[in-house]
Coordinates of C-alpha atoms and ligand atoms in Angstrom, one line a residue:
M218 CA -3.1 56.7 141.5
T219 CA -3.2 59.9 143.5
I220 CA -0.3 62.3 143.8
T221 CA 0.2 63.3 147.4
R222 CA 4.0 64.1 147.6
L223 CA 5.7 66.1 144.9
A224 CA 9.4 66.7 144.5
I225 CA 10.7 69.5 142.3
I226 CA 14.4 69.4 141.2
G227 CA 15.5 72.9 140.0
L228 CA 13.8 75.8 141.7
G229 CA 14.0 78.5 139.1
L230 CA 11.1 80.0 137.1
L231 CA 9.4 76.7 136.2
G232 CA 10.2 74.8 139.4
G233 CA 9.2 77.8 141.6
S234 CA 6.0 78.4 139.7
I235 CA 5.0 74.7 140.1
G236 CA 5.6 74.9 143.8
L237 CA 3.6 78.2 144.1
A238 CA 0.8 76.9 141.9
V239 CA 0.5 73.7 144.0
R240 CA 0.3 75.7 147.2
E241 CA -2.4 77.8 145.7
H242 CA -4.4 75.3 143.7
A243 CA -3.6 71.8 145.0
G244 CA -2.8 72.4 148.7
A245 CA -3.3 68.8 149.7
I246 CA 0.0 67.9 147.9
A247 CA 3.1 68.1 150.0
T248 CA 6.1 69.6 148.2
A249 CA 9.8 69.2 148.6
G250 CA 12.5 70.7 146.3
Y251 CA 16.2 70.8 145.6
D252 CA 18.4 73.1 143.5
R253 CA 22.1 72.6 143.1
D254 CA 22.8 76.3 143.6
P255 CA 22.8 77.1 147.4
R256 CA 21.7 80.8 146.7
V257 CA 18.7 79.4 144.8
R258 CA 17.8 77.2 147.8
E259 CA 18.1 80.1 150.1
K260 CA 15.8 82.2 148.0
A261 CA 13.4 79.3 147.6
R262 CA 13.1 79.1 151.4
E263 CA 12.6 82.8 151.7
R264 CA 9.8 82.8 149.1
G265 CA 8.3 79.5 150.3
L266 CA 8.5 78.0 146.8
V267 CA 8.1 74.5 148.2
G268 CA 7.2 73.2 151.7
T269 CA 10.7 71.7 152.3
V270 CA 13.8 72.9 150.6
C271 CA 16.4 70.0 150.9
D272 CA 20.1 70.3 150.7
N273 CA 20.5 67.2 148.6
P274 CA 18.5 65.7 145.7
A275 CA 18.0 62.3 147.4
D276 CA 16.2 63.8 150.4
A277 CA 13.9 65.8 148.1
V278 CA 12.7 62.8 146.1
R279 CA 12.5 60.1 148.9
D280 CA 8.8 59.2 149.3
A281 CA 7.7 61.4 146.4
D282 CA 5.1 59.9 144.1
L283 CA 5.8 62.5 141.4
V284 CA 9.2 64.0 140.7
V285 CA 9.4 66.9 138.2
L286 CA 12.8 67.9 136.8
C287 CA 12.9 71.6 136.2
V288 CA 16.5 72.1 135.1
P289 CA 17.9 73.2 131.7
V290 CA 17.4 70.4 129.1
G291 CA 21.2 69.8 129.0
A292 CA 21.2 69.1 132.7
M293 CA 18.3 66.7 132.8
E294 CA 20.5 63.5 132.6
E295 CA 22.7 64.6 135.4
A296 CA 19.8 65.7 137.6
A297 CA 18.1 62.3 136.9
R298 CA 21.3 60.3 137.8
E299 CA 21.5 62.2 141.1
I300 CA 18.0 61.0 142.2
A301 CA 18.2 57.4 140.7
G302 CA 19.1 55.6 143.9
A303 CA 16.6 57.4 146.1
L304 CA 13.4 57.1 144.1
S305 CA 10.4 55.3 145.5
P306 CA 9.6 52.2 143.4
H307 CA 6.2 53.6 142.4
A308 CA 7.4 57.2 141.6
I309 CA 6.5 58.9 138.3
V310 CA 9.4 61.0 136.9
S311 CA 8.5 63.9 134.7
D312 CA 10.1 67.1 133.5
V313 CA 9.2 70.5 132.0
G314 CA 11.9 70.7 129.3
S315 CA 11.3 72.7 126.1
S316 CA 12.4 69.8 123.9
K317 CA 11.2 66.3 124.3
Q318 CA 12.9 63.6 122.2
S319 CA 16.4 64.0 123.5
V320 CA 15.2 64.6 127.1
A321 CA 13.2 61.4 127.0
E322 CA 16.3 59.5 125.8
A323 CA 18.4 61.1 128.5
L324 CA 15.9 60.2 131.3
E325 CA 15.6 56.6 130.0
R326 CA 19.4 56.2 130.1
A327 CA 19.7 57.6 133.6
L328 CA 16.6 55.9 135.1
P329 CA 16.1 52.4 133.5
G330 CA 12.9 50.7 134.7
V331 CA 11.4 53.9 136.1
C332 CA 8.0 55.2 135.0
I333 CA 9.0 58.3 132.9
I334 CA 6.4 60.6 131.4
P335 CA 8.0 63.7 129.8
A336 CA 6.0 66.9 129.7
H337 CA 6.3 70.5 128.5
P338 CA 4.1 73.2 129.9
V339 CA 4.0 75.8 127.1
A340 CA 4.1 78.6 129.5
G341 CA 6.9 80.9 130.5
T342 CA 8.5 84.3 130.4
E343 CA 11.9 85.7 129.5
Q344 CA 12.7 85.8 133.2
S345 CA 14.5 83.0 135.1
G346 CA 15.6 82.2 138.6
P347 CA 13.9 81.6 142.0
E348 CA 12.5 85.2 142.1
A349 CA 10.7 84.8 138.8
G350 CA 8.1 82.1 139.5
F351 CA 4.4 82.9 140.1
A352 CA 1.4 80.8 140.9
S353 CA -0.7 81.6 137.8
L354 CA 1.9 80.8 135.2
F355 CA 0.1 77.7 134.0
T356 CA -3.5 79.1 134.1
N357 CA -5.2 78.4 130.7
R358 CA -1.8 77.4 129.2
W359 CA -1.2 74.1 127.4
C360 CA 0.9 71.4 128.9
I361 CA 2.0 68.8 126.4
L362 CA 2.6 65.3 127.6
T363 CA 4.8 63.0 125.5
P364 CA 4.4 59.5 127.1
P365 CA 6.3 56.6 125.6
D366 CA 4.1 54.0 123.8
D367 CA 4.3 51.6 126.7
A368 CA 3.5 54.2 129.4
E369 CA 1.1 53.1 132.1
E370 CA -2.3 54.7 131.4
E371 CA -2.9 55.3 135.1
A372 CA 0.4 57.2 135.4
V373 CA -0.4 59.3 132.4
A374 CA -3.9 60.1 133.8
A375 CA -2.3 61.0 137.2
L376 CA 0.2 63.4 135.6
S377 CA -2.6 64.8 133.4
G378 CA -4.7 65.4 136.4
F379 CA -1.8 67.1 138.2
W380 CA -1.4 69.6 135.4
T381 CA -5.1 70.2 135.1
S382 CA -5.3 70.9 138.8
L383 CA -2.7 73.7 138.3
G384 CA -5.0 75.3 135.7
A385 CA -3.3 74.0 132.5
R386 CA -5.0 72.3 129.5
V387 CA -3.4 69.0 128.7
E388 CA -2.6 67.6 125.3
I389 CA -0.9 64.3 124.5
M390 CA 1.5 64.1 121.6
E391 CA 4.4 62.0 120.1
A392 CA 7.7 63.5 121.2
A393 CA 9.0 63.9 117.6
H394 CA 5.9 65.8 116.6
H395 CA 6.2 68.0 119.7
D396 CA 9.8 68.9 118.7
L397 CA 8.8 69.9 115.2
V398 CA 5.8 72.0 116.3
L399 CA 7.8 73.7 119.0
A400 CA 10.7 74.3 116.7
V401 CA 8.5 76.5 114.5
T402 CA 6.3 78.1 117.1
S403 CA 8.9 78.8 119.9
H404 CA 12.5 77.8 119.1
I405 CA 12.9 79.6 115.7
P406 CA 11.0 82.7 116.9
H407 CA 13.5 82.9 119.8
L408 CA 16.4 82.4 117.3
I409 CA 15.1 85.2 115.2
A410 CA 14.9 87.5 118.2
F411 CA 18.4 86.6 119.3
T412 CA 19.6 87.3 115.7
I413 CA 17.9 90.6 115.1
V414 CA 18.9 92.1 118.4
G415 CA 22.5 90.9 117.9
T416 CA 22.5 92.3 114.3
A417 CA 21.3 95.7 115.5
S418 CA 23.8 95.9 118.3
D419 CA 26.7 94.9 115.9
L420 CA 26.0 97.7 113.4
E421 CA 29.0 100.0 113.5
D422 CA 27.2 103.2 112.5
V423 CA 24.2 102.7 114.8
T424 CA 25.1 103.4 118.4
R425 CA 23.7 101.3 121.2
S426 CA 21.8 104.3 122.5
E427 CA 20.0 104.8 119.2
V428 CA 19.0 101.1 119.1
I429 CA 17.4 101.6 122.6
K430 CA 16.0 105.0 121.9
Y431 CA 14.2 104.1 118.6
S432 CA 13.2 100.6 119.7
A433 CA 9.4 101.3 119.8
G434 CA 7.2 98.6 118.1
G435 CA 8.7 95.5 116.6
F436 CA 12.3 95.7 117.9
R437 CA 11.1 96.3 121.5
D438 CA 9.2 93.0 121.4
F439 CA 12.2 91.2 120.1
T440 CA 14.4 92.6 122.9
R441 CA 12.1 91.0 125.5
I442 CA 12.4 87.5 123.9
A443 CA 16.2 88.1 123.3
A444 CA 16.6 88.7 127.1
S445 CA 15.7 85.0 127.8
D446 CA 18.1 82.8 129.7
P447 CA 21.3 82.0 127.7
V448 CA 21.9 78.6 129.3
M449 CA 18.3 77.4 128.8
W450 CA 18.3 78.5 125.1
R451 CA 21.7 77.1 124.3
D452 CA 20.5 73.8 125.6
V453 CA 17.2 74.0 123.7
F454 CA 19.0 74.5 120.3
L455 CA 21.6 71.8 121.0
S456 CA 18.9 69.3 122.1
N457 CA 16.3 70.0 119.4
R458 CA 19.0 70.2 116.7
P459 CA 17.3 68.1 113.9
A460 CA 13.9 69.8 114.2
V461 CA 15.3 73.2 114.5
L462 CA 17.6 72.7 111.4
E463 CA 14.6 71.4 109.4
M464 CA 12.5 74.4 110.3
L465 CA 15.4 76.8 109.9
G466 CA 15.9 75.5 106.3
R467 CA 12.3 76.2 105.4
F468 CA 12.4 79.6 107.1
T469 CA 15.6 80.5 105.2
E470 CA 13.9 79.5 101.9
D471 CA 10.9 81.7 102.7
L472 CA 13.1 84.6 103.7
T473 CA 15.1 84.3 100.5
A474 CA 11.8 84.4 98.5
L475 CA 10.8 87.6 100.3
Q476 CA 14.2 89.1 99.7
R477 CA 13.7 88.4 96.0
A478 CA 10.2 90.0 96.1
I479 CA 11.6 93.1 97.6
R480 CA 14.6 93.3 95.2
S481 CA 12.3 92.8 92.2
G482 CA 9.6 95.2 93.5
D483 CA 7.0 92.4 93.6
G484 CA 4.5 94.2 95.8
E485 CA 1.8 91.6 95.2
A486 CA 3.9 88.9 96.7
L487 CA 4.6 91.0 99.8
H488 CA 0.9 92.0 100.1
D489 CA -0.2 88.4 99.8
L490 CA 2.1 87.2 102.5
F491 CA 1.3 90.0 104.9
S492 CA -2.5 89.5 104.4
R493 CA -2.1 85.8 105.2
T494 CA -0.1 86.5 108.3
R495 CA -2.6 89.1 109.5
A496 CA -5.4 86.6 109.2
I497 CA -3.4 84.2 111.3
R498 CA -3.0 86.7 114.1
R499 CA -6.7 87.4 114.0
A500 CA -7.5 83.8 114.2
V501 CA -5.1 83.4 117.2
I502 CA -7.0 86.3 119.0
E503 CA -10.4 84.8 118.2
E504 CA -9.4 81.5 119.7
G505 CA -8.2 83.3 122.8
Q506 CA -4.6 82.0 122.3
D507 CA -2.9 85.3 122.7
D508 CA -1.8 87.0 125.9
E509 CA -2.5 90.7 125.9
R510 CA -1.7 91.2 129.6
P511 CA 0.9 94.0 129.7
D512 CA 4.1 92.9 131.5
F513 CA 2.8 89.4 131.6
G514 CA 4.8 87.5 134.2
R515 CA 5.9 90.4 136.3
E516 CA 2.7 91.6 137.9
D517 CA 1.5 88.8 140.1
H518 CA 4.5 87.1 141.7
G519 CA 3.9 85.2 144.8
Ligands
NAI66 N1 11.7 79.8 130.9 C1 10.6 79.4 130.3 O1 9.9 80.3 129.8 C2 10.3 77.9 130.1 C3 11.2 77.0 130.4 N2 10.9 75.6 130.2 C4 11.9 74.6 130.5 O2 12.0 74.5 132.0 C5 13.3 74.2 132.4 C6 13.8 75.1 133.4 O3 13.8 76.5 132.9 P1 13.7 77.7 133.9 O4 12.9 77.4 135.1 O5 13.3 78.9 133.1 O6 15.2 77.9 134.3 P2 15.9 78.6 135.5 O7 17.3 79.0 135.1 O8 15.0 79.7 136.1 O9 16.0 77.4 136.6 C7 16.7 76.3 136.4 C8 17.3 75.9 137.8 O10 17.9 74.6 137.6 C9 19.0 74.5 138.5 N3 19.9 73.4 138.1 C10 20.6 73.3 137.0 N4 21.2 72.0 137.0 C11 20.8 71.4 138.1 C12 21.0 70.1 138.6 N5 21.7 69.2 138.0 N6 20.3 69.7 139.8 C13 19.5 70.6 140.4 N7 19.3 71.9 140.0 C14 19.9 72.2 138.8 C15 19.7 75.9 138.4 O11 20.5 76.2 139.5 C16 18.4 76.8 138.3 O12 18.1 77.3 139.5 C17 14.2 74.1 131.1 O13 14.3 72.8 130.7 C18 13.3 74.9 130.1 O14 13.6 74.4 128.8 C19 9.7 75.2 129.8 C20 8.7 76.2 129.6 C21 8.9 77.6 129.7
ENO67 O1 8.4 84.4 127.1 C1 7.9 83.9 126.0 O2 7.3 84.6 125.2 C2 8.0 82.4 125.8 O3 7.9 82.0 124.7 C3 8.2 81.6 127.1 C4 8.5 80.1 126.8 C5 9.8 79.7 126.6 C6 10.1 78.4 126.4 C7 9.1 77.5 126.4 O4 9.4 76.2 126.2 C8 7.8 77.9 126.6 C9 7.5 79.2 126.8

């Protein structure tokens, strides 16, 4: 099964980046796209995010052998319903949503009998919209596929090959496991950033200008993450609710233990934890999993 025609629904950061990456790395694939926002379609035409920008979802997916839904996770079901009647019988439908179990359920409800292989490229930035995409977003990044148990092997191989051709490394995982892992590695860290930036800005005796002026170091990094798209993240927390609540429970217990250590002056407990976390950071760097590029995501658009 070879992918020759790709349809992208949602032409923001992820959809736009896929279109640009295909143009750069997999030029033999013809691309069409649709976004429900006419201003996004206009921008997509201007930037050439896909070969053909269509004014309705049916036209975009007709004849496509792969359709990738790149909309917020809460909009996946609606976007899938809009293409249901126009899909080619052999089409694979995939997505890029940050949570997987609830998206898979939504897609199965909307597209009974269709070959659905959910996916999550673990690659992004705090930017969103059609201006934000760039061709190298997926280079050396993981893309996790969460095929259902009865997925056709050939279709999984085709989707895996597609992501590899865009420069990504592919991993296959159960959706439930994906949701737990991403809750702790991505969703809770975002929640912490949203919280700390909100807490600082709520302080009555610290002015907004002081928060900005003295935000060198840790806080500055949190403000980048906390600038991420509000619709996207609202949907992630609502869709990955059980896994996020499970991990948030553990995190809260650990935070309480740390609070107790500080209150009781238990320097050894603090030192032990900080030594452990420093070792983890060093291991991440040794394995080449970090991204030290300054302003990652803003330099090489287009
Ligand atoms: N932003 C990031 O760093 C990453 C995001 N993701 C996932 O990718 C998906 C898209 O995120 P972004 O590209 O960042 O968002 P974005 O906000 O840049 O783009 C989403 C686009 O979807 C369009 N849209 C919404 N509902 C639609 C519908 N029913 N039909 C057609 N178009 C519709 C919007 O108009 C918007 O242009 C989300 O599910 C997110 O969880 C995955 C990895 C990284
Ligand atoms: O900008 C960052 O640091 C990110 O963490 C980007 C990101 C956001 C959501 C995802 O599902 C995957 C990656």
